[in-house]
PDB file of C-alpha atoms in Angstrom:
ATOM      1  CA  MET A   1       0.000   0.000   0.000  1.00 57.00           C
ATOM      2  CA  GLU A   2       1.499   3.299  -1.121  1.00 62.00           C
ATOM      3  CA  MET A   3       1.172   6.389   1.093  1.00 63.00           C
ATOM      4  CA  SER A   4       1.383   9.909  -0.212  1.00 69.00           C
ATOM      5  CA  VAL A   5       3.007  12.635   1.806  1.00 67.00           C
ATOM      6  CA  ASP A   6       2.079  16.280   1.419  1.00 73.00           C
ATOM      7  CA  PRO A   7       5.409  18.178   1.486  1.00 69.00           C
ATOM      8  CA  MET A   8       3.685  21.446   2.427  1.00 71.00           C
ATOM      9  CA  LEU A   9       2.142  19.793   5.488  1.00 70.00           C
ATOM     10  CA  VAL A  10       5.499  18.340   6.525  1.00 67.00           C
ATOM     11  CA  LEU A  11       7.207  21.725   6.105  1.00 65.00           C
ATOM     12  CA  GLY A  12       4.461  23.470   8.093  1.00 70.00           C
ATOM     13  CA  LYS A  13       4.868  20.952  10.939  1.00 69.00           C
ATOM     14  CA  ALA A  14       8.652  21.420  10.890  1.00 65.00           C
ATOM     15  CA  ILE A  15       8.237  25.186  11.138  1.00 63.00           C
ATOM     16  CA  ASP A  16       5.823  24.723  14.048  1.00 64.00           C
ATOM     17  CA  MET A  17       8.362  22.518  15.831  1.00 61.00           C
ATOM     18  CA  SER A  18      11.113  25.075  15.277  1.00 59.00           C
ATOM     19  CA  VAL A  19       8.936  27.864  16.687  1.00 53.00           C
ATOM     20  CA  LYS A  20       8.075  25.784  19.754  1.00 57.00           C
ATOM     21  CA  MET A  21      11.745  25.078  20.357  1.00 50.00           C
ATOM     22  CA  LYS A  22      12.411  28.839  20.333  1.00 55.00           C
ATOM     23  CA  GLY A  23       9.654  29.357  22.909  1.00 52.00           C
ATOM     24  CA  GLY A  24       6.985  30.730  20.555  1.00 55.00           C
ATOM     25  CA  GLU A  25       3.406  29.642  20.955  1.00 75.00           C
ATOM     26  CA  PHE A  26       1.848  30.946  17.746  1.00 82.00           C
ATOM     27  CA  PRO A  27       0.660  28.071  15.484  1.00 86.00           C
ATOM     28  CA  LEU A  28       2.648  29.234  12.478  1.00 88.00           C
ATOM     29  CA  GLY A  29       1.985  26.017  10.565  1.00 86.00           C
ATOM     30  CA  ALA A  30      -1.677  27.022  10.212  1.00 86.00           C
ATOM     31  CA  MET A  31      -0.701  29.924   7.962  1.00 88.00           C
ATOM     32  CA  PRO A  32       0.059  29.689   4.217  1.00 90.00           C
ATOM     33  CA  LEU A  33       3.625  28.657   3.494  1.00 93.00           C
ATOM     34  CA  LYS A  34       4.608  31.986   1.889  1.00 93.00           C
ATOM     35  CA  ILE A  35       3.355  33.907   4.918  1.00 93.00           C
ATOM     36  CA  GLN A  36       5.215  31.504   7.223  1.00 93.00           C
ATOM     37  CA  ARG A  37       8.409  32.187   5.281  1.00 94.00           C
ATOM     38  CA  ILE A  38       7.942  35.979   5.534  1.00 94.00           C
ATOM     39  CA  ILE A  39       7.333  35.742   9.274  1.00 94.00           C
ATOM     40  CA  ARG A  40      10.259  33.405   9.869  1.00 93.00           C
ATOM     41  CA  GLU A  41      12.673  35.536   7.819  1.00 95.00           C
ATOM     42  CA  ALA A  42      11.525  38.784   9.466  1.00 94.00           C
ATOM     43  CA  ASN A  43      12.037  37.116  12.841  1.00 94.00           C
ATOM     44  CA  GLU A  44      15.547  35.999  11.884  1.00 95.00           C
ATOM     45  CA  CYS A  45      16.579  39.264  10.153  1.00 95.00           C
ATOM     46  CA  TYR A  46      14.905  41.916  12.292  1.00 94.00           C
ATOM     47  CA  GLY A  47      14.167  40.052  15.520  1.00 92.00           C
ATOM     48  CA  PHE A  48      10.424  40.668  15.267  1.00 91.00           C
ATOM     49  CA  PRO A  49       8.531  38.453  17.720  1.00 90.00           C
ATOM     50  CA  ILE A  50       6.761  35.726  15.742  1.00 91.00           C
ATOM     51  CA  ASP A  51       3.440  36.083  17.537  1.00 90.00           C
ATOM     52  CA  TYR A  52       3.310  39.877  17.047  1.00 91.00           C
ATOM     53  CA  LEU A  53       4.166  39.680  13.361  1.00 93.00           C
ATOM     54  CA  ALA A  54       1.881  36.702  12.712  1.00 93.00           C
ATOM     55  CA  GLY A  55      -1.035  38.529  14.359  1.00 91.00           C
ATOM     56  CA  ALA A  56      -0.323  41.640  12.295  1.00 92.00           C
ATOM     57  CA  MET A  57      -0.131  39.519   9.140  1.00 93.00           C
ATOM     58  CA  LEU A  58      -3.561  38.031   9.905  1.00 92.00           C
ATOM     59  CA  VAL A  59      -5.028  41.528  10.166  1.00 92.00           C
ATOM     60  CA  VAL A  60      -3.339  42.539   6.894  1.00 92.00           C
ATOM     61  CA  LEU A  61      -4.660  39.420   5.147  1.00 92.00           C
ATOM     62  CA  GLY A  62      -8.142  40.322   6.385  1.00 92.00           C
ATOM     63  CA  LEU A  63      -7.676  43.855   5.054  1.00 93.00           C
ATOM     64  CA  GLY A  64      -6.596  42.473   1.686  1.00 92.00           C
ATOM     65  CA  ILE A  65      -9.679  40.261   1.496  1.00 92.00           C
ATOM     66  CA  GLY A  66     -11.969  43.044   2.705  1.00 91.00           C
ATOM     67  CA  ASN A  67     -15.615  42.622   1.821  1.00 90.00           C
ATOM     68  CA  THR A  68     -14.850  40.653  -1.351  1.00 92.00           C
ATOM     69  CA  HIS A  69     -15.380  37.195   0.160  1.00 91.00           C
ATOM     70  CA  PHE A  70     -17.503  35.797   2.965  1.00 90.00           C
ATOM     71  CA  ALA A  71     -17.538  32.509   4.854  1.00 88.00           C
ATOM     72  CA  ARG A  72     -21.004  30.988   5.176  1.00 89.00           C
ATOM     73  CA  LEU A  73     -21.517  29.415   8.571  1.00 87.00           C
ATOM     74  CA  LYS A  74     -24.276  26.952   9.393  1.00 87.00           C
ATOM     75  CA  GLY A  75     -25.748  27.487   5.940  1.00 87.00           C
ATOM     76  CA  LYS A  76     -27.172  30.931   6.693  1.00 88.00           C
ATOM     77  CA  TRP A  77     -24.681  33.198   8.462  1.00 89.00           C
ATOM     78  CA  ASP A  78     -22.144  35.124   6.347  1.00 90.00           C
ATOM     79  CA  GLU A  79     -18.983  36.329   8.031  1.00 88.00           C
ATOM     80  CA  SER A  80     -16.402  38.660   6.463  1.00 88.00           C
ATOM     81  CA  ALA A  81     -12.653  38.706   7.059  1.00 86.00           C
ATOM     82  CA  ILE A  82     -12.887  41.461   9.677  1.00 83.00           C
ATOM     83  CA  LEU A  83     -10.321  41.029  12.418  1.00 84.00           C
ATOM     84  CA  PHE A  84      -9.746  43.072  15.541  1.00 83.00           C
ATOM     85  CA  MET A  85      -6.333  42.999  17.126  1.00 84.00           C
ATOM     86  CA  ALA A  86      -4.568  44.794  19.926  1.00 82.00           C
ATOM     87  CA  LEU A  87      -0.965  43.932  20.707  1.00 82.00           C
ATOM     88  CA  VAL A  88      -0.334  44.240  24.400  1.00 80.00           C
ATOM     89  CA  GLY A  89       3.182  43.932  25.728  1.00 79.00           C
ATOM     90  CA  CYS A  90       5.757  45.570  27.900  1.00 80.00           C
ATOM     91  CA  PRO A  91       7.351  48.834  26.753  1.00 81.00           C
ATOM     92  CA  GLY A  92      10.210  48.069  24.381  1.00 81.00           C
ATOM     93  CA  ALA A  93       8.784  44.628  23.488  1.00 82.00           C
ATOM     94  CA  CYS A  94       9.000  45.419  19.754  1.00 83.00           C
ATOM     95  CA  LYS A  95       5.288  45.820  19.064  1.00 85.00           C
ATOM     96  CA  SER A  96       5.275  48.717  16.571  1.00 88.00           C
ATOM     97  CA  HIS A  97       7.926  47.453  14.171  1.00 92.00           C
ATOM     98  CA  PRO A  98       6.158  44.193  13.227  1.00 92.00           C
ATOM     99  CA  LEU A  99       2.887  46.088  12.794  1.00 91.00           C
ATOM    100  CA  ASN A 100       4.482  48.675  10.527  1.00 92.00           C
ATOM    101  CA  PHE A 101       6.295  45.951   8.577  1.00 95.00           C
ATOM    102  CA  ALA A 102       3.044  44.059   7.935  1.00 94.00           C
ATOM    103  CA  ILE A 103       0.942  47.098   7.016  1.00 93.00           C
ATOM    104  CA  ARG A 104       3.538  48.765   4.770  1.00 95.00           C
ATOM    105  CA  PRO A 105       2.169  47.489   1.417  1.00 95.00           C
ATOM    106  CA  PHE A 106      -1.190  49.061   2.233  1.00 95.00           C
ATOM    107  CA  SER A 107       0.446  52.274   3.472  1.00 95.00           C
ATOM    108  CA  ASP A 108       2.236  52.484   0.118  1.00 96.00           C
ATOM    109  CA  LEU A 109      -1.044  51.895  -1.760  1.00 95.00           C
ATOM    110  CA  ASP A 110      -2.728  54.622   0.288  1.00 95.00           C
ATOM    111  CA  CYS A 111       0.114  57.026  -0.463  1.00 96.00           C
ATOM    112  CA  LYS A 112      -0.200  56.434  -4.227  1.00 97.00           C
ATOM    113  CA  ALA A 113      -3.992  56.706  -4.060  1.00 95.00           C
ATOM    114  CA  THR A 114      -3.740  60.009  -2.168  1.00 95.00           C
ATOM    115  CA  GLN A 115      -1.375  61.405  -4.809  1.00 97.00           C
ATOM    116  CA  GLU A 116      -3.827  60.380  -7.555  1.00 97.00           C
ATOM    117  CA  TYR A 117      -6.739  61.820  -5.581  1.00 96.00           C
ATOM    118  CA  THR A 118      -4.901  65.147  -5.132  1.00 97.00           C
ATOM    119  CA  LYS A 119      -4.380  65.425  -8.893  1.00 97.00           C
ATOM    120  CA  ALA A 120      -7.970  64.396  -9.644  1.00 95.00           C
ATOM    121  CA  TYR A 121      -9.324  66.898  -7.094  1.00 96.00           C
ATOM    122  CA  ALA A 122      -7.264  69.723  -8.614  1.00 95.00           C
ATOM    123  CA  GLU A 123      -8.701  68.829 -12.035  1.00 92.00           C
ATOM    124  CA  TYR A 124     -12.214  68.694 -10.534  1.00 93.00           C
ATOM    125  CA  GLU A 125     -11.752  72.185  -9.069  1.00 93.00           C
ATOM    126  CA  ARG A 126     -10.380  73.440 -12.393  1.00 91.00           C
ATOM    127  CA  GLN A 127     -13.345  72.009 -14.297  1.00 89.00           C
ATOM    128  CA  LYS A 128     -15.811  73.646 -11.861  1.00 89.00           C
ATOM    129  CA  GLU A 129     -14.289  77.063 -12.583  1.00 89.00           C
ATOM    130  CA  LEU A 130     -14.561  76.712 -16.360  1.00 87.00           C
ATOM    131  CA  PRO A 131     -17.549  78.084 -18.278  1.00 88.00           C
ATOM    132  CA  MET A 132     -20.097  75.359 -19.129  1.00 85.00           C
ATOM    133  CA  LYS A 133     -19.049  75.286 -22.795  1.00 83.00           C
ATOM    134  CA  GLU A 134     -15.436  74.492 -21.968  1.00 84.00           C
ATOM    135  CA  ARG A 135     -16.054  71.712 -19.420  1.00 82.00           C
ATOM    136  CA  THR A 136     -15.478  68.063 -20.300  1.00 81.00           C
ATOM    137  CA  GLU A 137     -18.544  67.208 -18.184  1.00 81.00           C
ATOM    138  CA  ALA A 138     -21.570  69.422 -17.594  1.00 80.00           C
ATOM    139  CA  ARG A 139     -21.414  68.756 -13.857  1.00 86.00           C
ATOM    140  CA  PRO A 140     -18.001  67.618 -12.676  1.00 87.00           C
ATOM    141  CA  VAL A 141     -18.155  64.825 -10.120  1.00 89.00           C
ATOM    142  CA  PRO A 142     -15.807  65.147  -7.151  1.00 92.00           C
ATOM    143  CA  PRO A 143     -13.277  62.310  -6.977  1.00 94.00           C
ATOM    144  CA  VAL A 144     -13.165  59.809  -4.122  1.00 93.00           C
ATOM    145  CA  ASN A 145      -9.999  59.008  -2.213  1.00 92.00           C
ATOM    146  CA  LYS A 146      -9.792  55.195  -2.186  1.00 92.00           C
ATOM    147  CA  ARG A 147      -8.139  54.067   1.005  1.00 92.00           C
ATOM    148  CA  TYR A 148      -7.288  51.011   3.028  1.00 92.00           C
ATOM    149  CA  LEU A 149      -6.204  52.653   6.272  1.00 92.00           C
ATOM    150  CA  ILE A 150      -7.402  55.365   8.608  1.00 89.00           C
ATOM    151  CA  SER A 151      -5.642  56.255  11.810  1.00 82.00           C
ATOM    152  CA  ASP A 152      -6.807  59.547  13.220  1.00 77.00           C
ATOM    153  CA  ALA A 153     -10.390  60.444  12.436  1.00 78.00           C
ATOM    154  CA  THR A 154     -13.541  61.654  14.125  1.00 79.00           C
ATOM    155  CA  PRO A 155     -16.552  59.313  14.039  1.00 78.00           C
ATOM    156  CA  GLU A 156     -18.121  61.551  11.357  1.00 82.00           C
ATOM    157  CA  ALA A 157     -15.006  61.385   9.191  1.00 84.00           C
ATOM    158  CA  MET A 158     -14.865  57.614   9.631  1.00 84.00           C
ATOM    159  CA  LEU A 159     -18.440  57.302   8.401  1.00 87.00           C
ATOM    160  CA  GLN A 160     -17.650  59.396   5.320  1.00 89.00           C
ATOM    161  CA  ILE A 161     -14.460  57.462   4.565  1.00 90.00           C
ATOM    162  CA  HIS A 162     -16.210  54.122   5.015  1.00 88.00           C
ATOM    163  CA  SER A 163     -19.081  55.136   2.721  1.00 90.00           C
ATOM    164  CA  GLU A 164     -16.509  55.873  -0.009  1.00 91.00           C
ATOM    165  CA  ASN A 165     -14.590  52.622   0.542  1.00 90.00           C
ATOM    166  CA  LEU A 166     -17.145  49.839   0.696  1.00 89.00           C
ATOM    167  CA  ARG A 167     -14.476  47.200   0.045  1.00 88.00           C
ATOM    168  CA  GLY A 168     -13.372  47.807   3.630  1.00 87.00           C
ATOM    169  CA  ILE A 169     -10.903  49.866   5.605  1.00 89.00           C
ATOM    170  CA  THR A 170      -8.775  49.283   8.674  1.00 88.00           C
ATOM    171  CA  MET A 171      -8.566  51.583  11.646  1.00 84.00           C
ATOM    172  CA  TRP A 172      -4.848  51.671  12.367  1.00 82.00           C
ATOM    173  CA  ASN A 173      -3.479  53.124  15.595  1.00 78.00           C
ATOM    174  CA  ASP A 174       0.005  52.554  16.907  1.00 73.00           C
ATOM    175  CA  GLU A 175      -1.215  53.150  20.447  1.00 73.00           C
ATOM    176  CA  LEU A 176      -4.373  51.600  21.872  1.00 71.00           C
ATOM    177  CA  ALA A 177      -5.079  54.799  23.828  1.00 71.00           C
ATOM    178  CA  GLY A 178      -5.381  56.716  20.526  1.00 67.00           C
ATOM    179  CA  TRP A 179      -8.064  54.315  19.333  1.00 67.00           C
ATOM    180  CA  PHE A 180     -10.099  54.808  22.522  1.00 69.00           C
ATOM    181  CA  LYS A 181      -9.754  58.599  22.309  1.00 69.00           C
ATOM    182  CA  ASN A 182     -11.341  58.597  18.840  1.00 63.00           C
ATOM    183  CA  PHE A 183     -14.617  57.203  20.229  1.00 64.00           C
ATOM    184  CA  SER A 184     -15.507  60.467  21.947  1.00 66.00           C
ATOM    185  CA  ARG A 185     -14.071  62.874  19.363  1.00 62.00           C
ATOM    186  CA  TYR A 186     -16.421  65.055  17.351  1.00 61.00           C
ATOM    187  CA  ASN A 187     -16.078  67.923  14.952  1.00 54.00           C
ATOM    188  CA  LYS A 188     -16.603  71.454  16.252  1.00 56.00           C
ATOM    189  CA  GLY A 189     -20.240  72.320  16.657  1.00 50.00           C
ATOM    190  CA  SER A 190     -21.415  68.725  17.172  1.00 47.00           C
TER     191      SER A 190
END
């Protein structure tokens, strides 16, 4: 009787064993092999704690999936890839660096999108000032800034940003206290 062995499963188990030997408790073998490799190499190169980086990577994977896919549970309940995470550790425990490392691709996308939005908004303003005959559109439509991340926003601003980004966004705060402070923040006059 011939048995087949899944090399990916064997490699995942080996990585789990190596993490346990180093004192880590995060079940790294449950993650896709490419993500395991990124986490392992970042741990070896930069010293990022495996559990902090793996947790941040899970949040980033959820952000990447957004509202594009849902898991159907019990045949009637749809659940999206929304994840909530707070890293809690002693000061100097290297919490921020793994978070910033994991979120960087989306920070870069947001930066590019903001640059494009700035150009599009300038063109929108220019079109509004033109006489009707010279406009490319009779009523110029204001552009929308597509985003993945927000970090410092009032509840009203968050509602506006979310309504323009139905794929999903992530509230990103380096300090947990900043996230709590945003709950009671309002614009002037509210």
